[in-house]
PDB file of C-alpha atoms in Angstrom:
ATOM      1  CA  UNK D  25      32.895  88.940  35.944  1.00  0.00           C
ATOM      2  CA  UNK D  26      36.159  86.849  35.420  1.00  0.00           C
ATOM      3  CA  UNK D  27      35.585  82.958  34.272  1.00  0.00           C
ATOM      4  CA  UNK D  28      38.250  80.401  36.272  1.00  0.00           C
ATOM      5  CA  UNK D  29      38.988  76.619  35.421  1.00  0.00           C
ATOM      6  CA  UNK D  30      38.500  74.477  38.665  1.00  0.00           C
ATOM      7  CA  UNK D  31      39.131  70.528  38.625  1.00  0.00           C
ATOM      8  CA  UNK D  32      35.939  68.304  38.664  1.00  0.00           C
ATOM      9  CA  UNK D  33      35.781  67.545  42.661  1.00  0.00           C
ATOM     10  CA  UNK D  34      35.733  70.953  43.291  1.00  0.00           C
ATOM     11  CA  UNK D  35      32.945  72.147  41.010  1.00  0.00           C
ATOM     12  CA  UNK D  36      31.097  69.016  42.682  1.00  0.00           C
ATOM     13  CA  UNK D  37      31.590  70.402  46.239  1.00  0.00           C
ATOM     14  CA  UNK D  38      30.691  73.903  45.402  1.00  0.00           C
ATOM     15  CA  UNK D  39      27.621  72.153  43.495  1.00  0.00           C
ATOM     16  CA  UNK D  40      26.986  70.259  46.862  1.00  0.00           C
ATOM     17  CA  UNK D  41      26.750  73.294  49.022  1.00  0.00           C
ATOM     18  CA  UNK D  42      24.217  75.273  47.111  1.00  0.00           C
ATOM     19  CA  UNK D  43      21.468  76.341  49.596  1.00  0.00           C
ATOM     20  CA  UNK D  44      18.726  77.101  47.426  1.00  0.00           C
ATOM     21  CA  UNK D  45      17.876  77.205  43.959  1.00  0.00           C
ATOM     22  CA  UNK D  46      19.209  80.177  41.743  1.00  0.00           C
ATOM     23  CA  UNK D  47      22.512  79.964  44.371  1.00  0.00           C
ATOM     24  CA  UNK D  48      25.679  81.050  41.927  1.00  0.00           C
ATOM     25  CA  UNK D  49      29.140  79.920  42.298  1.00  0.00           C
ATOM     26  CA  UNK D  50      30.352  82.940  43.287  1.00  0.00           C
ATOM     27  CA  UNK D  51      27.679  83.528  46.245  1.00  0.00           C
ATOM     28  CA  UNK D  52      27.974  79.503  47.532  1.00  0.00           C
ATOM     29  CA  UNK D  53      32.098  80.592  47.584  1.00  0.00           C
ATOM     30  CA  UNK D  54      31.619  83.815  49.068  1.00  0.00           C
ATOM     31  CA  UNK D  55      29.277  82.121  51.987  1.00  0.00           C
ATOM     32  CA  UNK D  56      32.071  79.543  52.818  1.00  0.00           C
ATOM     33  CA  UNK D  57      35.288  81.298  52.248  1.00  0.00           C
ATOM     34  CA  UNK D  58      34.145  85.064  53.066  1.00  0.00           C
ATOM     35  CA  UNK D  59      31.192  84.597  55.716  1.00  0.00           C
ATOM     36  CA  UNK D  60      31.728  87.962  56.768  1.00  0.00           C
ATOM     37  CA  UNK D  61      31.147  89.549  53.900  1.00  0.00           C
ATOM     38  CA  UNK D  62      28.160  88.211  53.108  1.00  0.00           C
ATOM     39  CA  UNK D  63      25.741  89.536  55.706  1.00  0.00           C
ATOM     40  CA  UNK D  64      26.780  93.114  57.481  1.00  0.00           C
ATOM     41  CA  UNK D  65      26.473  91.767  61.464  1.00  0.00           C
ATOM     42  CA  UNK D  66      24.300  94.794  62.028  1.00  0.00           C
ATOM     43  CA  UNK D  67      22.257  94.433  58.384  1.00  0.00           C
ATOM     44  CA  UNK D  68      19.753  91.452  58.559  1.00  0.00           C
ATOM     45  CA  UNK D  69      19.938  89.733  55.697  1.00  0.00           C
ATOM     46  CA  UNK D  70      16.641  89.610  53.473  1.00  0.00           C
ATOM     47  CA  UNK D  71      15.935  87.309  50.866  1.00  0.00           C
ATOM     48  CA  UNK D  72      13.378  87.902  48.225  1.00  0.00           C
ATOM     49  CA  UNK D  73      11.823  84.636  47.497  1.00  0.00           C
ATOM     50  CA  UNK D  74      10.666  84.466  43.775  1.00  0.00           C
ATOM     51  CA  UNK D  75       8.259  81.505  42.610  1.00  0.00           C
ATOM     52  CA  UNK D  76      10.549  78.529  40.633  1.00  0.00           C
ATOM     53  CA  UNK D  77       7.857  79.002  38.211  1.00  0.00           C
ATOM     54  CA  UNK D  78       5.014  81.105  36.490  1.00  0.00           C
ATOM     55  CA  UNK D  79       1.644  79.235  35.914  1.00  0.00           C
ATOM     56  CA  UNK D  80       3.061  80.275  31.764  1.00  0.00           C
ATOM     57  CA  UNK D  81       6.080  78.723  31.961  1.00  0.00           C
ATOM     58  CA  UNK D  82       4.790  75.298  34.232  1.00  0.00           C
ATOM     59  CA  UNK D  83       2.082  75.037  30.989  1.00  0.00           C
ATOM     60  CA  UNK D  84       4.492  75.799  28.584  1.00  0.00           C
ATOM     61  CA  UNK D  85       6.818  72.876  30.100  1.00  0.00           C
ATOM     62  CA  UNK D  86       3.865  70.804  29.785  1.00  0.00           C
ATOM     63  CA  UNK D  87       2.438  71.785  26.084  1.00  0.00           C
ATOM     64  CA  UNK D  88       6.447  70.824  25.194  1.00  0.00           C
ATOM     65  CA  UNK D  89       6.212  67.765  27.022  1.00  0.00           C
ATOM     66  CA  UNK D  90       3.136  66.678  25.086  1.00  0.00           C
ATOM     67  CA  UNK D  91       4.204  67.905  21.973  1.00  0.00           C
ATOM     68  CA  UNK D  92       7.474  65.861  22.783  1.00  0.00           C
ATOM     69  CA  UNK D  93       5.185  62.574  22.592  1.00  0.00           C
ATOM     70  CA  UNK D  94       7.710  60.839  24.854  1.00  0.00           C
ATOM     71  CA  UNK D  95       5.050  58.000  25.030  1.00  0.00           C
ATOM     72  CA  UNK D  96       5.757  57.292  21.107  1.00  0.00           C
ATOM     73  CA  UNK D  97       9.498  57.064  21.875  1.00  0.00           C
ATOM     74  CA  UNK D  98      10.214  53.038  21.669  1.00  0.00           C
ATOM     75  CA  UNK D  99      13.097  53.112  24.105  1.00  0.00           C
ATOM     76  CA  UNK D 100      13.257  54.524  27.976  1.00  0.00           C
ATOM     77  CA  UNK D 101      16.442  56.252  27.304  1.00  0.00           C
ATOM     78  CA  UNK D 102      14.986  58.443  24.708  1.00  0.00           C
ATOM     79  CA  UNK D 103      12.529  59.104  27.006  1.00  0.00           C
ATOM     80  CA  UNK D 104      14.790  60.068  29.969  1.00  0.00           C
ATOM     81  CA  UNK D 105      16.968  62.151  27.697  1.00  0.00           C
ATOM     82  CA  UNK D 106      14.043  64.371  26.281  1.00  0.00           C
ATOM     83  CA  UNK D 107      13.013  64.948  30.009  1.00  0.00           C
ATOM     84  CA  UNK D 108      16.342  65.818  31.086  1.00  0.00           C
ATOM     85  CA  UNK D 109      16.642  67.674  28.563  1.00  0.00           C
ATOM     86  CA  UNK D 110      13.304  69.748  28.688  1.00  0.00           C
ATOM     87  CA  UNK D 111      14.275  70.341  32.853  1.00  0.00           C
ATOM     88  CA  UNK D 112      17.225  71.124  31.499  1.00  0.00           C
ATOM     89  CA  UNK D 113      16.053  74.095  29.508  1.00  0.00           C
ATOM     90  CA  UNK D 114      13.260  75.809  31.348  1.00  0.00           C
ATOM     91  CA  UNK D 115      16.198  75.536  34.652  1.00  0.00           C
ATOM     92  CA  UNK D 116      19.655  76.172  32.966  1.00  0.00           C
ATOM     93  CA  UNK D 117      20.593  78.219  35.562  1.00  0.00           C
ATOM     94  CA  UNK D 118      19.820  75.707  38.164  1.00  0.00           C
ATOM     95  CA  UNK D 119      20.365  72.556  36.537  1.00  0.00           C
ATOM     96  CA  UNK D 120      23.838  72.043  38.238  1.00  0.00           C
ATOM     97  CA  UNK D 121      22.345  71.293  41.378  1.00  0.00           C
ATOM     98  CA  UNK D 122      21.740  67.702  39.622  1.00  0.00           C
ATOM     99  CA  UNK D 123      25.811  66.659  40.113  1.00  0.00           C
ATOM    100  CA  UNK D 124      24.589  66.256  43.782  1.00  0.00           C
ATOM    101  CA  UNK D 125      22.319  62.944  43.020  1.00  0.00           C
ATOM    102  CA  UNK D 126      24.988  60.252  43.596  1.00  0.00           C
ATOM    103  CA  UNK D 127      23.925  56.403  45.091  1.00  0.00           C
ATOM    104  CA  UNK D 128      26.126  54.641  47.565  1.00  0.00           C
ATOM    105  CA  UNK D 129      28.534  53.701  44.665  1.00  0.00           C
ATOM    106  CA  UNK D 130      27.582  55.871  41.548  1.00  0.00           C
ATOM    107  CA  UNK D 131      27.681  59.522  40.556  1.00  0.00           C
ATOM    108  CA  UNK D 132      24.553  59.781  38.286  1.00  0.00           C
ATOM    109  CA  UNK D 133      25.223  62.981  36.991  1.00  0.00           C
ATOM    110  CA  UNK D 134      28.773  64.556  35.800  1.00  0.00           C
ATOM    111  CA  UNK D 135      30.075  67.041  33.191  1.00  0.00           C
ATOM    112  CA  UNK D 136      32.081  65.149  31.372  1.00  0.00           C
ATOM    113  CA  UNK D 137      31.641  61.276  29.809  1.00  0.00           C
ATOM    114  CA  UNK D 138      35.062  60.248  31.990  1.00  0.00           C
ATOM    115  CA  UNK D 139      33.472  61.130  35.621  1.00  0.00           C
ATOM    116  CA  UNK D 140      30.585  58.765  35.077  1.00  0.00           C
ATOM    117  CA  UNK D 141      33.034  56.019  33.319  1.00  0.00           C
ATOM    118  CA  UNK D 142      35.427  56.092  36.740  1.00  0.00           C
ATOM    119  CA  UNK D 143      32.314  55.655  38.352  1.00  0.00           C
ATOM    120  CA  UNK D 144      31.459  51.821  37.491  1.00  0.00           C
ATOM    121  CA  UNK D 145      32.368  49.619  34.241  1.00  0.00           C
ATOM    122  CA  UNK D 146      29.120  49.855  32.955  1.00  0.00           C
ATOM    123  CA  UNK D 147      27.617  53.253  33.149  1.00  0.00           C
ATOM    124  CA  UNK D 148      26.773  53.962  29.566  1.00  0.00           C
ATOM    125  CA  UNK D 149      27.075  57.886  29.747  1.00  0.00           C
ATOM    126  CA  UNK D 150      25.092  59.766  27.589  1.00  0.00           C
ATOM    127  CA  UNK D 151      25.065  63.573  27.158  1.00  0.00           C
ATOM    128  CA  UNK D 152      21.951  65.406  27.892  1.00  0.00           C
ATOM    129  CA  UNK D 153      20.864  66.809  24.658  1.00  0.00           C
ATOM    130  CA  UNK D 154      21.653  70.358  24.578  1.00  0.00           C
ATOM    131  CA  UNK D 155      23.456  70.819  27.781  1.00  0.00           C
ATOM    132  CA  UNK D 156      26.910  70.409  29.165  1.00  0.00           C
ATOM    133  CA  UNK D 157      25.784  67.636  31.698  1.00  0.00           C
ATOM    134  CA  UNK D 158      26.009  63.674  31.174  1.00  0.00           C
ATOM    135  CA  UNK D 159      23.748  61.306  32.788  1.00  0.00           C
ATOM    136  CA  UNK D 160      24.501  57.289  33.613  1.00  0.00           C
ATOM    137  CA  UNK D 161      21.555  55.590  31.030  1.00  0.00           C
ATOM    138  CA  UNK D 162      22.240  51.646  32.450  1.00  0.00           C
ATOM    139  CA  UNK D 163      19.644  51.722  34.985  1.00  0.00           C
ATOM    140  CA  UNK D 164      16.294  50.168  35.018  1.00  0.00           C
ATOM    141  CA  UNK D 165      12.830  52.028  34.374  1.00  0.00           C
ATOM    142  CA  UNK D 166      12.019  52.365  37.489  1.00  0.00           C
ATOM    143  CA  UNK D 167      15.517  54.157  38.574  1.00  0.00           C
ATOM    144  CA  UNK D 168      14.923  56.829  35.491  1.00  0.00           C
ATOM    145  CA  UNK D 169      11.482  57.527  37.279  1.00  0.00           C
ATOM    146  CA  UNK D 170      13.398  57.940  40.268  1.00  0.00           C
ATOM    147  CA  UNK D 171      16.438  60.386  39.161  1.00  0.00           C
ATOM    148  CA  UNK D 172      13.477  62.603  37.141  1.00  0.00           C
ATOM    149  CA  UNK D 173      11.451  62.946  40.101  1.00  0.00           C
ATOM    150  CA  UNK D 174      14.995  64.029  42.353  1.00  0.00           C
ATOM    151  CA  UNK D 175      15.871  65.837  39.635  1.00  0.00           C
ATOM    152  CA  UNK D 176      12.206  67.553  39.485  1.00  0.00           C
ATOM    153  CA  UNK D 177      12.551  68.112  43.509  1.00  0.00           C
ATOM    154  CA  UNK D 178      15.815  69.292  43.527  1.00  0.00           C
ATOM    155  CA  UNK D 179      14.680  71.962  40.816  1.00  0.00           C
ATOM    156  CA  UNK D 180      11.657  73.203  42.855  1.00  0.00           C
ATOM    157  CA  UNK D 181       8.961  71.270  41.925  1.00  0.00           C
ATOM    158  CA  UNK D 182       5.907  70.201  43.983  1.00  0.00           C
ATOM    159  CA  UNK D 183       4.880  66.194  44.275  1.00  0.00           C
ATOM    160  CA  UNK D 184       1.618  67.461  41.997  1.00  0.00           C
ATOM    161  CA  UNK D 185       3.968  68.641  39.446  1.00  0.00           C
ATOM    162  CA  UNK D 186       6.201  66.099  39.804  1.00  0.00           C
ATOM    163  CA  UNK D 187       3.559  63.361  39.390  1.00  0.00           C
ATOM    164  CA  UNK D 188       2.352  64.784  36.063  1.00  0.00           C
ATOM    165  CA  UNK D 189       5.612  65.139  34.557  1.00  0.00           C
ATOM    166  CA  UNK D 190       6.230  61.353  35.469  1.00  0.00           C
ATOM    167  CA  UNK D 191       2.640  60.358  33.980  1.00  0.00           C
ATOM    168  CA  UNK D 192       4.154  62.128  30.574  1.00  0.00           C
ATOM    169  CA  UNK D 193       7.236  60.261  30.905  1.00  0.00           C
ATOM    170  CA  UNK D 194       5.667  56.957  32.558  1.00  0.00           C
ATOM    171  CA  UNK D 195       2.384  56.672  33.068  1.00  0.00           C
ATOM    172  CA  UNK D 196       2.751  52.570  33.889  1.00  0.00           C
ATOM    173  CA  UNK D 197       4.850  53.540  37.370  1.00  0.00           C
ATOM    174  CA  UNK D 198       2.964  56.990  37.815  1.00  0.00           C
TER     175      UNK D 198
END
């Protein structure tokens, strides 16, 4: 496998066009610059659909969680970086799929502090602890809630799973 340098807007539109979870670079570019190689016209194309999670690994994200105490953590953005962080970890391999969450003005995610700066004058960028990505911290409680429950959907969770990972992380807007 070779390794190539793209420019920012183009990792974000190959990052926009993933299908499903688990989708690499290489396949999303092969399905929009090669279509016909992708599927034989006389092969149908099957797709083995694996589970986003074991029951082992959803209760080992939650033992974490606890043992994370998030709840202890005086300040929000703690909070929303542990999260991030934790999703981060138990979905490397998926985690791009985030630079997708953007509002009408912002990008919330990038991978790189100057992205999120060029973005607005007061982003506050902060990097997500063990992980290439950067996240805008300025917004209110109630937006963090938001971006971990898109960030939650977009990696595969369901609404019960998303519900209990906001009680750990907020229980007062759960």
């Amino acid at each position: 496998m070779k390794n190539i340098e793209i420019e920012e807007d183009l990792y974000h539109f190959i990052a926009s066009k993933t299908q499903h979870i688990g989708e690499s670079a290489s396949d999303i570019l092969r399905r929009l610059v090669m279509p016909e190689s992708v599927v034989s016209k006389t092969e149908p194309l099957v797709v083995e659909e694996k589970p986003l999670e074991t029951e082992n690994t959803q209760s080992t994200l939650l033992a974490e969680l606890a043992d994370l105490k998030l709840l202890e953590m005086p300040k929000m953005v703690d909070r929303f970086l542990a999260m991030l962080a934790l999703l981060h970890k138990y979905h490397a391999g998926s985690f791009a799929s985030v630079l997708t969450l953007s509002g009408r003005n912002r990008t919330y995610f990038a991978i790189n502090k100057d992205a999120l700066l060029a973005t607005g004058s007061s982003t506050n960028p902060k990097q997500v602890p063990d992980s290439e990505y950067w996240v805008i911290t300025n917004n209110n409680t109630v937006k963090k809630v938001t971006l971990v429950k898109e960030v939650a959907q977009l990696l595969g969770y369901s609404d019960a799973q998303i519900e209990r990972l906001v009680s750990l992380f907020c229980p007062e807007t759960a």
